[in-house]
Coordinates of C-alpha atoms and ligand atoms in Angstrom, one line a residue:
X1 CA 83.7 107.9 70.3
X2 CA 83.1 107.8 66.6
X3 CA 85.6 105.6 64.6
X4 CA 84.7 108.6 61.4
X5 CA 86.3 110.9 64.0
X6 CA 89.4 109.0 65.8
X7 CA 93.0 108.1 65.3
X8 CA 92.9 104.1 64.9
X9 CA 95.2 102.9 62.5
X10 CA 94.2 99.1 61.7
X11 CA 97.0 97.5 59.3
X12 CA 95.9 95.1 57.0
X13 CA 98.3 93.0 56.3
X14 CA 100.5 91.1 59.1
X15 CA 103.8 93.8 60.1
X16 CA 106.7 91.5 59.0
X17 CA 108.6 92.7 62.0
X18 CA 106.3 91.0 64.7
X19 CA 107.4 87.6 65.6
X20 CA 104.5 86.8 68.7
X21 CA 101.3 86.9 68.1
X22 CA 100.7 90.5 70.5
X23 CA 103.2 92.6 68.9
X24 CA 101.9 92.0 65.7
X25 CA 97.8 92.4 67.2
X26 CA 98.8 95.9 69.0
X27 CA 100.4 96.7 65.4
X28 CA 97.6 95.4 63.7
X29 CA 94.9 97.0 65.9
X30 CA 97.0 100.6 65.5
X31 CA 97.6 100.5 69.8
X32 CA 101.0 101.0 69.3
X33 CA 103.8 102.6 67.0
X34 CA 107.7 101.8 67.0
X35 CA 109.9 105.1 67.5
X36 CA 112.9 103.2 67.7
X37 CA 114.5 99.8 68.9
X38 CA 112.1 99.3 71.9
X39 CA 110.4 102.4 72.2
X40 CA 106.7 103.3 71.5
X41 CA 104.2 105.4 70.8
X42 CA 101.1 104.6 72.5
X43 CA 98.2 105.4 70.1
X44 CA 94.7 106.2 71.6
X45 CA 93.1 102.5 71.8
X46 CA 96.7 101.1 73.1
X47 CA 96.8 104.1 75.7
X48 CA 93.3 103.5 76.8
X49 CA 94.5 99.7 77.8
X50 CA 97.8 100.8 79.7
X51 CA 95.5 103.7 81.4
X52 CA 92.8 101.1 82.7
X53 CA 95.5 98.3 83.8
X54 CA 97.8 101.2 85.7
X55 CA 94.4 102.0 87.7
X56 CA 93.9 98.6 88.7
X57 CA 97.5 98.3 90.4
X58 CA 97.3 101.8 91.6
X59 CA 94.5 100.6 93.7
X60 CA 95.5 97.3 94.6
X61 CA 99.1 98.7 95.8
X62 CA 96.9 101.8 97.8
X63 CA 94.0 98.3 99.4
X64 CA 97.7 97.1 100.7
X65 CA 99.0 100.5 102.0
X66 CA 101.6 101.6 99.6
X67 CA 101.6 105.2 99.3
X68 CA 101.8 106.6 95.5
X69 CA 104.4 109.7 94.8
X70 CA 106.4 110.2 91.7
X71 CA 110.0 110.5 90.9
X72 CA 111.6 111.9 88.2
X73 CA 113.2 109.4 85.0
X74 CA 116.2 111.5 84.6
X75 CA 119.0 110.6 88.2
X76 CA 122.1 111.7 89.2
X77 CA 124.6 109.0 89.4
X78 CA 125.8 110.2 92.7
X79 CA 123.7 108.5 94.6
X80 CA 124.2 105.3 92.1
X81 CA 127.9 105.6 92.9
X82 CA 127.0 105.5 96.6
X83 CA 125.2 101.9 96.8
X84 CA 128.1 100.9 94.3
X85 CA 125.4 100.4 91.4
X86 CA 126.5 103.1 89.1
X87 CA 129.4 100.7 88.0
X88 CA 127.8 97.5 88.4
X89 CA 124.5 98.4 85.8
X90 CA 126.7 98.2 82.9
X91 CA 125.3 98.5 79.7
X92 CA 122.1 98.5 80.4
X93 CA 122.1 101.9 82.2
X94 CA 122.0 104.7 79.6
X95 CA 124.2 107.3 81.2
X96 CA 123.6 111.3 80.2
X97 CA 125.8 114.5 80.8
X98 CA 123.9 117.5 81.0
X99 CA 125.3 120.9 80.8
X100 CA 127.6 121.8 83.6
X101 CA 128.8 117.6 82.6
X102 CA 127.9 116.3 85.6
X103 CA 127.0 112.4 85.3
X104 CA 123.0 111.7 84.8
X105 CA 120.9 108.6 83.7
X106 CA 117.6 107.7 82.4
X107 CA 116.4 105.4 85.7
X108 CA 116.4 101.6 85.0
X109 CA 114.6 101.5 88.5
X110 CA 115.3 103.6 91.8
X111 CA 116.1 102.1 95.0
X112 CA 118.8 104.4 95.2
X113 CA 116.3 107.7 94.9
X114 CA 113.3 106.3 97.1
X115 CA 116.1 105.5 99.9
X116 CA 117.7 108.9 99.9
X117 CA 114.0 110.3 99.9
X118 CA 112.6 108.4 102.7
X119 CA 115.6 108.6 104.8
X120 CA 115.5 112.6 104.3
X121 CA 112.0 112.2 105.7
X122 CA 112.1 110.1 108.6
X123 CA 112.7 110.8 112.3
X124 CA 112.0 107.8 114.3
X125 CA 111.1 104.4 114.6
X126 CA 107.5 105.7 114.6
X127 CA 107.8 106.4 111.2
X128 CA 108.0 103.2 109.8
X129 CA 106.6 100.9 108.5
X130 CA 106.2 102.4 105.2
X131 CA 106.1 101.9 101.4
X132 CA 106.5 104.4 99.1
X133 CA 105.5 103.8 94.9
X134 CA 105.5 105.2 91.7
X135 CA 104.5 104.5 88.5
X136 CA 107.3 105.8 85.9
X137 CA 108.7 105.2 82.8
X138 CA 111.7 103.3 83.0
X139 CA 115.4 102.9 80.8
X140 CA 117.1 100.1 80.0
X141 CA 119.4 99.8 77.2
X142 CA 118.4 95.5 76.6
X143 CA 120.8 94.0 74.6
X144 CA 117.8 92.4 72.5
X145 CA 114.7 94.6 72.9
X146 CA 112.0 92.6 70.7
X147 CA 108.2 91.3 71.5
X148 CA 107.0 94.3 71.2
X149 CA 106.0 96.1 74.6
X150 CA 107.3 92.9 76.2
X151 CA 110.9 93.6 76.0
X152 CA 111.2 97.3 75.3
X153 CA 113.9 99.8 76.7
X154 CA 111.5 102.3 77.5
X155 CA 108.5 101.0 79.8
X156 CA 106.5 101.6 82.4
X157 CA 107.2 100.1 85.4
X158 CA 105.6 100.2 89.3
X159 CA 107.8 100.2 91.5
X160 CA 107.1 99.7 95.1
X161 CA 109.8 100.3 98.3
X162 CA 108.7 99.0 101.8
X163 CA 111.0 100.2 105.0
X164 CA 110.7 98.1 108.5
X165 CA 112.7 98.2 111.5
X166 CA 113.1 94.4 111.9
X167 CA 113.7 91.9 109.1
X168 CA 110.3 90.4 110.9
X169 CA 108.4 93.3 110.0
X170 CA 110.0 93.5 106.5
X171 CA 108.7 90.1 105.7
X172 CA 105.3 90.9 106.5
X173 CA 105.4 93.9 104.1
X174 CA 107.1 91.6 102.0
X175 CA 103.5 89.2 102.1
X176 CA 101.1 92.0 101.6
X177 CA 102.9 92.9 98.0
X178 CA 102.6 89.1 97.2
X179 CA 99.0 89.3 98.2
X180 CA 98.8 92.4 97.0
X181 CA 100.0 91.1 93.4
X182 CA 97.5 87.8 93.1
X183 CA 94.6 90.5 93.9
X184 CA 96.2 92.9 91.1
X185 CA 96.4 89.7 88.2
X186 CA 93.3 88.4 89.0
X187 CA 91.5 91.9 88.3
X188 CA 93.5 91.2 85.4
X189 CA 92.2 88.3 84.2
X190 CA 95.3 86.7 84.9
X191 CA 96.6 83.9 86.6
X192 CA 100.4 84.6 87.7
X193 CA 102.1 82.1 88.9
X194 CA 104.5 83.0 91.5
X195 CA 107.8 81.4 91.5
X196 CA 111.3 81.3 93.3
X197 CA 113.5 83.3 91.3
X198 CA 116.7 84.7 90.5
X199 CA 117.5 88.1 92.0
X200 CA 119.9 89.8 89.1
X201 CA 121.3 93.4 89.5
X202 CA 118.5 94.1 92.2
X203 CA 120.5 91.4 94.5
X204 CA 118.8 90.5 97.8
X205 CA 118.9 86.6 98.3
X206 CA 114.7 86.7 99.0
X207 CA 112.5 86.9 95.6
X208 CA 109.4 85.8 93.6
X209 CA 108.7 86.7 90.2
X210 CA 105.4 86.3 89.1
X211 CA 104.9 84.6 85.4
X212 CA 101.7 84.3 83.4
X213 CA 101.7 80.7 80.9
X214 CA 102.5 81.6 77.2
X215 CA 103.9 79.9 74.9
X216 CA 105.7 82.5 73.9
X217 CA 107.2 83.4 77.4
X218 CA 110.8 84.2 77.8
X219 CA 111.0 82.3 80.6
X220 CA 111.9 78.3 81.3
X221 CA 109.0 77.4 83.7
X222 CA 108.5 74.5 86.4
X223 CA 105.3 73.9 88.2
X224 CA 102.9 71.8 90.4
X225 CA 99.3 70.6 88.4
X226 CA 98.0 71.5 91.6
X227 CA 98.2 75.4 91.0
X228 CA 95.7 75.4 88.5
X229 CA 93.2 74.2 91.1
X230 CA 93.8 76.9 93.4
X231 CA 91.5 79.7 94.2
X232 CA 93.0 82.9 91.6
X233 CA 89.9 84.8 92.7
X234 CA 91.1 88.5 94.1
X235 CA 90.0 86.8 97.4
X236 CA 89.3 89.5 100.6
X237 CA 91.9 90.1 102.9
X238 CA 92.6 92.0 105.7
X239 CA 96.4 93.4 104.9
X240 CA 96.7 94.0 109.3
X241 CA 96.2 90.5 109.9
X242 CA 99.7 89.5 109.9
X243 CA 98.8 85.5 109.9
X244 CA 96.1 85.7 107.5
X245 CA 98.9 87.2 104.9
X246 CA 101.1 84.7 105.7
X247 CA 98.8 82.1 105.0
X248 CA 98.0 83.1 101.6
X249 CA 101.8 83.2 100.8
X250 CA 102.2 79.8 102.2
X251 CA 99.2 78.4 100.2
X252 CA 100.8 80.1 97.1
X253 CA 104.5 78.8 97.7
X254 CA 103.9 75.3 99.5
X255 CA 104.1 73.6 96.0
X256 CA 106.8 73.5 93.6
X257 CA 107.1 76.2 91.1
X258 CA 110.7 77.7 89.7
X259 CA 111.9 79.5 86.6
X260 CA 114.8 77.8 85.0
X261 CA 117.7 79.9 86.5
X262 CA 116.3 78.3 90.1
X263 CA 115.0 74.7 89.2
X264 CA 116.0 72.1 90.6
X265 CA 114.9 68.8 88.6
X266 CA 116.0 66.7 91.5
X267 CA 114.0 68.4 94.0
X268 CA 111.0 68.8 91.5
X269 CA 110.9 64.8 91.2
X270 CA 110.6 64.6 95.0
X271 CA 107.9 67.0 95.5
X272 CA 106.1 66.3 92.8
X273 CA 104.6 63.6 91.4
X274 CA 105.4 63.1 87.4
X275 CA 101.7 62.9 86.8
X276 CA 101.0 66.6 88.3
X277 CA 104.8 68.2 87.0
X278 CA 104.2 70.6 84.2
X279 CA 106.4 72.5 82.6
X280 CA 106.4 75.2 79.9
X281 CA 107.2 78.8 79.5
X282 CA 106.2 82.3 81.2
X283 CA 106.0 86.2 80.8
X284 CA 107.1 87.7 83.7
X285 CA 104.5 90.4 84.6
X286 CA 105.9 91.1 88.3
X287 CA 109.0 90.9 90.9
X288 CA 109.0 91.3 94.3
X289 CA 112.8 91.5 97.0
X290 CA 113.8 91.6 100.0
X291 CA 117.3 92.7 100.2
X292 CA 118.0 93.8 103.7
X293 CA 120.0 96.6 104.2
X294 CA 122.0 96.2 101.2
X295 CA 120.0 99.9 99.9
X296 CA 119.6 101.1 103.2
X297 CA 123.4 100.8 105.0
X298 CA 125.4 102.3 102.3
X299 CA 122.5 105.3 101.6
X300 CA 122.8 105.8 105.7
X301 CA 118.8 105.2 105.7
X302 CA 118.2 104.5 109.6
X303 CA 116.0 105.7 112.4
X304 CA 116.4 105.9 116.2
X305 CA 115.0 103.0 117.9
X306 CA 112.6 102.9 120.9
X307 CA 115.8 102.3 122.7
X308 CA 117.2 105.1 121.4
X309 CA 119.9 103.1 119.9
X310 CA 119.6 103.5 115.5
X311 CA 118.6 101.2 113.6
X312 CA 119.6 100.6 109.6
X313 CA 116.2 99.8 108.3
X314 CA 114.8 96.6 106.3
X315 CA 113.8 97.2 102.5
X316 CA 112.3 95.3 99.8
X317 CA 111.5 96.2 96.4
X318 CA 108.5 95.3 94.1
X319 CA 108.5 96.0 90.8
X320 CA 104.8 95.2 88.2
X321 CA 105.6 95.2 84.3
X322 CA 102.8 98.0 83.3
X323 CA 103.4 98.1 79.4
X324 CA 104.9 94.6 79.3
X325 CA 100.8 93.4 80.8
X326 CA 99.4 94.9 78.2
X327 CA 101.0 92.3 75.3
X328 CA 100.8 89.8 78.4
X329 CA 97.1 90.1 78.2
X330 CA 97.0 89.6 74.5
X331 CA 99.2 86.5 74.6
X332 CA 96.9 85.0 77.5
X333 CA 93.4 85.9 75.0
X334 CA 93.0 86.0 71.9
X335 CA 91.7 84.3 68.9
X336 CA 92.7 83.7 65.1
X337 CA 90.2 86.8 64.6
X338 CA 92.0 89.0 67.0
X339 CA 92.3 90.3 70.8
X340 CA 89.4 89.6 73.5
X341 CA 89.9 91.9 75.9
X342 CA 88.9 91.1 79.8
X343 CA 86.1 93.3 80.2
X344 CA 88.6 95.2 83.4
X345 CA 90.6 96.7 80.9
X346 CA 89.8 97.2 77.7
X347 CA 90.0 100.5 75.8
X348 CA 85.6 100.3 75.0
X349 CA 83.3 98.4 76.7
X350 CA 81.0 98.0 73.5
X351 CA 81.1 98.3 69.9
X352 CA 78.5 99.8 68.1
X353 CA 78.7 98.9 63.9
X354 CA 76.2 100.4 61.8
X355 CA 76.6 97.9 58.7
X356 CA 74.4 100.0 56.2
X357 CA 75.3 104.0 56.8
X358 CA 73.5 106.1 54.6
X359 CA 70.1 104.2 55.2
X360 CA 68.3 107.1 56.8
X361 CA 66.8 104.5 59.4
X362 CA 69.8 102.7 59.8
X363 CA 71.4 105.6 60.7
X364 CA 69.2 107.4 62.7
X365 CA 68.5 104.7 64.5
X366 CA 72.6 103.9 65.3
X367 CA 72.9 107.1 66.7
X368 CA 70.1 107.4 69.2
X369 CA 71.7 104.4 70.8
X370 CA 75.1 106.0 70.7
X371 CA 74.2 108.8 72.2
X372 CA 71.8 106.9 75.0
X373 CA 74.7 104.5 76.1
X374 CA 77.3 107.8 76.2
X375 CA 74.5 109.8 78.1
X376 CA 74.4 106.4 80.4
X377 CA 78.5 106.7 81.1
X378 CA 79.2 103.8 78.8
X379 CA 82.4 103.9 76.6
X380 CA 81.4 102.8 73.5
X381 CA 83.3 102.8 69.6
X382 CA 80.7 103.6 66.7
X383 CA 81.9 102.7 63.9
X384 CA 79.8 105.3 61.6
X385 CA 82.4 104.6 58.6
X386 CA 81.0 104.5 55.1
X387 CA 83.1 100.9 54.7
X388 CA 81.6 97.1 53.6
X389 CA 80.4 95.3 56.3
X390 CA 82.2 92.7 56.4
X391 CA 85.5 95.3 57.1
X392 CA 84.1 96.8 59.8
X393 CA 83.0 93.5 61.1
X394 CA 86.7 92.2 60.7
X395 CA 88.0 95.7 62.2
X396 CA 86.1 95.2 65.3
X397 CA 87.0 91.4 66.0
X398 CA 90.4 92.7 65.5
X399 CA 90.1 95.3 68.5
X400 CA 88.6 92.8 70.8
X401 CA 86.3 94.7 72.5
X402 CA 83.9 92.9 74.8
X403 CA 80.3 93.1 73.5
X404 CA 79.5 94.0 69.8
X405 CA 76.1 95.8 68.8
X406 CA 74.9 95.1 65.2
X407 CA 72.3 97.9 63.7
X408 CA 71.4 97.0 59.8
X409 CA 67.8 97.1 57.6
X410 CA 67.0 93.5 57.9
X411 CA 66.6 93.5 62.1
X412 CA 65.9 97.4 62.1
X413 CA 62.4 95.6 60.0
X414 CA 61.9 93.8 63.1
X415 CA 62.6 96.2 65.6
X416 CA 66.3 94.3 67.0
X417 CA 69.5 94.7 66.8
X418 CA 72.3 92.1 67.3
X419 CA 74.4 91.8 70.3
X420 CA 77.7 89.6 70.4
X421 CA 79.6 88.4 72.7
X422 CA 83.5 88.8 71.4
X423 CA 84.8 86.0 73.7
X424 CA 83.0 83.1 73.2
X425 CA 81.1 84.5 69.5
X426 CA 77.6 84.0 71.0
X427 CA 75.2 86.1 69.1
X428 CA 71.7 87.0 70.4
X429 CA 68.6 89.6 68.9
X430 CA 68.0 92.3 71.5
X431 CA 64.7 94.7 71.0
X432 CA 66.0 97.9 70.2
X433 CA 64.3 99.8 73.3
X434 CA 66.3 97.0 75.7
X435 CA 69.7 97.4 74.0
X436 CA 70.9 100.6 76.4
X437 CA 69.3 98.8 79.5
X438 CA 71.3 95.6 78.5
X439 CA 74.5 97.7 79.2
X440 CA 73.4 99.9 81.8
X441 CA 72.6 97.0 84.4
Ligands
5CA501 N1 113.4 97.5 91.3 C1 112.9 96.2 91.1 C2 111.5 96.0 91.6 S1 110.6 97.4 91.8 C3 112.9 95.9 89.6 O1 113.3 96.7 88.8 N2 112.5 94.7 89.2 S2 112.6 94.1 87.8 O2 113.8 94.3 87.2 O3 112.3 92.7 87.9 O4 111.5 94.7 86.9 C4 110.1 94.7 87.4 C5 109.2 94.3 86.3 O5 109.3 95.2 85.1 C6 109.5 92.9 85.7 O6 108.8 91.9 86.4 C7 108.9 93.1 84.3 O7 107.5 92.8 84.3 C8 109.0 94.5 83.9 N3 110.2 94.7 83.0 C9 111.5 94.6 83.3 N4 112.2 94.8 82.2 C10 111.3 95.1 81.2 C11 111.5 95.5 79.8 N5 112.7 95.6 79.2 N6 110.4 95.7 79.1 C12 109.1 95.7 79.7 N7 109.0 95.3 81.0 C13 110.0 95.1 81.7

């Protein structure tokens, strides 16, 4: 893409209305645009990021099994008013009346939907286990939307629904999402912690949410030293083997971890010792539940068992913060200079800046090696701009993208270009007939 020909909007100055540091770099780096209390826009570079990370849990939730359809934001409150929610929301929900008056609203989540859809579709035993996801735009009316994408009203959300026939079988579903979600942050770049939690309106009494460290975190944490040392890699597993899923969510939940609704400072001091206790805050980036059959019995969701006898069946819920990851990832990397982008998701793998346009060479020579590293399948942002260099340096700091390429006179002389590396500033002369090879490996 050609920064002359593309919709990035880079503010200047600091937006007054950004109190953490990623609501005011998505601002800043024209990702994102407020429409109203907690809605956005999502500009081209900013829609880029939320494409790339939606990808990476699609196919992490698909490794583990889940099965992706879509449902629609808009619900009818019957079936709300059926599991008893449709009072119990409160505020929160944003409730609609369409034209005949009937009672709608904008989806805050949808147990209620993906139960009446599954049991509509079922017939026996033999058709479960399953879980069904989406990834949807979600409602909720927060009392205090603010950070940004981190606490809007409208966000995207995936939300995953496992049915079992035993409570057994629904805990094993129940591991392969909390596998499923340490693969998902570490393709991330993330390390989220996951932690005994409180289960709110989704209810259940069985729950993890899983919080990335940030200073900025809305979120009390509680934690063992020991989880930094732990292997975060996305590690292989085979999601059949029931023990080897369990063993991964044992490693994970053996030591002490809690959000400050569940800690205990009592137990903490026993299981820990005070060398090894951290504490500090967190972004919650995903939740997982079991609840039983508190979706299931009142929606009537139940099979005929082998015996012939029916069953009510065993759900859970698991729900990943799309939009909220993307300021997530910010807050866990970045600089005084701007965003660094993990190379998994971000909106251009390179930059190219060609400091001096109008110098016939200069230029000539910038846009062979654009259109060699498109030709090659590699998403890069020239920045062809007639603009100082020392802007279009600052511009492309500001962005974060991975690897910058530097054309100007003085190396052109020599036959190099520059090539940096965003995250750790490390600058190195690359011939000019190795520079596409360098990205094409
Ligand atoms: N139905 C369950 C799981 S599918 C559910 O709704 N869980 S949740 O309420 O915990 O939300 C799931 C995830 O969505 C959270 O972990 C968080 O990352 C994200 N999320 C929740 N509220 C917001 C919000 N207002 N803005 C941005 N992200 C949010």
């Amino acid at each position: 893409m050609r920064l002359s020909q593309y919709f990035m909007p880079v503010l200047r100055d600091d937006p007054k209305e950004a109190e953490i540091v990623s609501h005011r770099l998505m601002l800043r780096a024209g990702m994102i645009r407020q429409e109203a209390a907690g809605s956005y826009s999502w500009l081209p570079t900013g829609f880029r990021v939320l494409k790339k990370i939606e990808q990476i849990v699609r196919e992490e939730q698909d490794r583990a099994g889940a099965i992706e359809v879509l449902m629609p934001t808009l619900q009818s409150a019957d079936l709300w008013r059926k599991s008893g929610r449709y009072d119990d929301y409160g505020k929160e929900m944003l409730r609609i009346k369409d034209r005949q008056d009937r009672d709608m609203l904008f989806g805050p989540t949808n147990e209620e939907m993906i139960t009446d859809i599954f049991r509509s579709g079922i017939q026996s035993y033999k058709d479960v286990p399953r879980n069904l996801y989406h990834i949807q735009w979600k409602f909720r009316d927060e009392v205090r939307p603010r950070f940004g994408v981190m606490r809007g009203r409208e966000f995207l959300m995936k939300d995953a629904y496992s049915f079992d026939l035993t409570a057994e079988a629904g805990q094993h579903s129940y591991n392969k999402m909390f596998v499923a979600y340490l693969r998902t942050f570490a393709r991330l770049g993330l390390k989220a912690v996951p932690m005994r939690a409180d289960t709110g309106p989704i209810g259940g009494d069985s729950s993890h949410e899983f919080l990335i460290l940030a200073e900025t975190g809305e979120s009390g944490v509680f934690f063992d030293r020991d989880f930094h040392d732990m292997d975060w890699s996305a590690f292989d597993i085979d999601y059949d083997d029931v023990a080897a899923v369990e063993k991964v969510v044992t490693t994970f939940t053996s030591k002490y971890s809690a959000t400050d609704e569940k800690h205990d400072a009592v137990e903490f001091d026993s299981r820990v010792p005070k060398d090894k206790q951290l504490s500090g805050r967190g972004i919650e980036v995903g939740h997982i539940f079991f609840f039983g059959d508190k979706y299931s019995k009142p929606l009537g969701c139940e099979v005929q068992g082998a015996d012939g006898k029916k069953v009510t069946l065993q759900s859970g819920s698991y729900g990943i913060g799309v939009s909220r990851l993307v300021g997530g990832i910010i807050e866990a990397s970045h600089d005084k200079d701007g965003i660094i982008w993990p190379e998994a998701v971000a909106p251009f793998h390179v930059g190219l800046i060609n400091i001096k346009v109008g110098d016939a060479e200069a230029d000539a020579t910038s846009d062979k090696i654009y259109k060699a590293l498109q030709g090659k399948g590699v998403d890069v942002l020239y920045d062809d701009r007639n603009q100082p260099g020392g802007a279009k340096f600052a511009a492309m700091d500001l962005i974060g993208l991975p690897w910058q390429i530097i054309i100007g006179p003085r190396g052109l002389k020599e036959g190099i270009a520059e090539v940096k590396n965003r995250k750790t500033g490390a600058r190195e002369n690359v011939a000019l007939d190795q520079i596409v090879g360098r990205f094409t490996k």
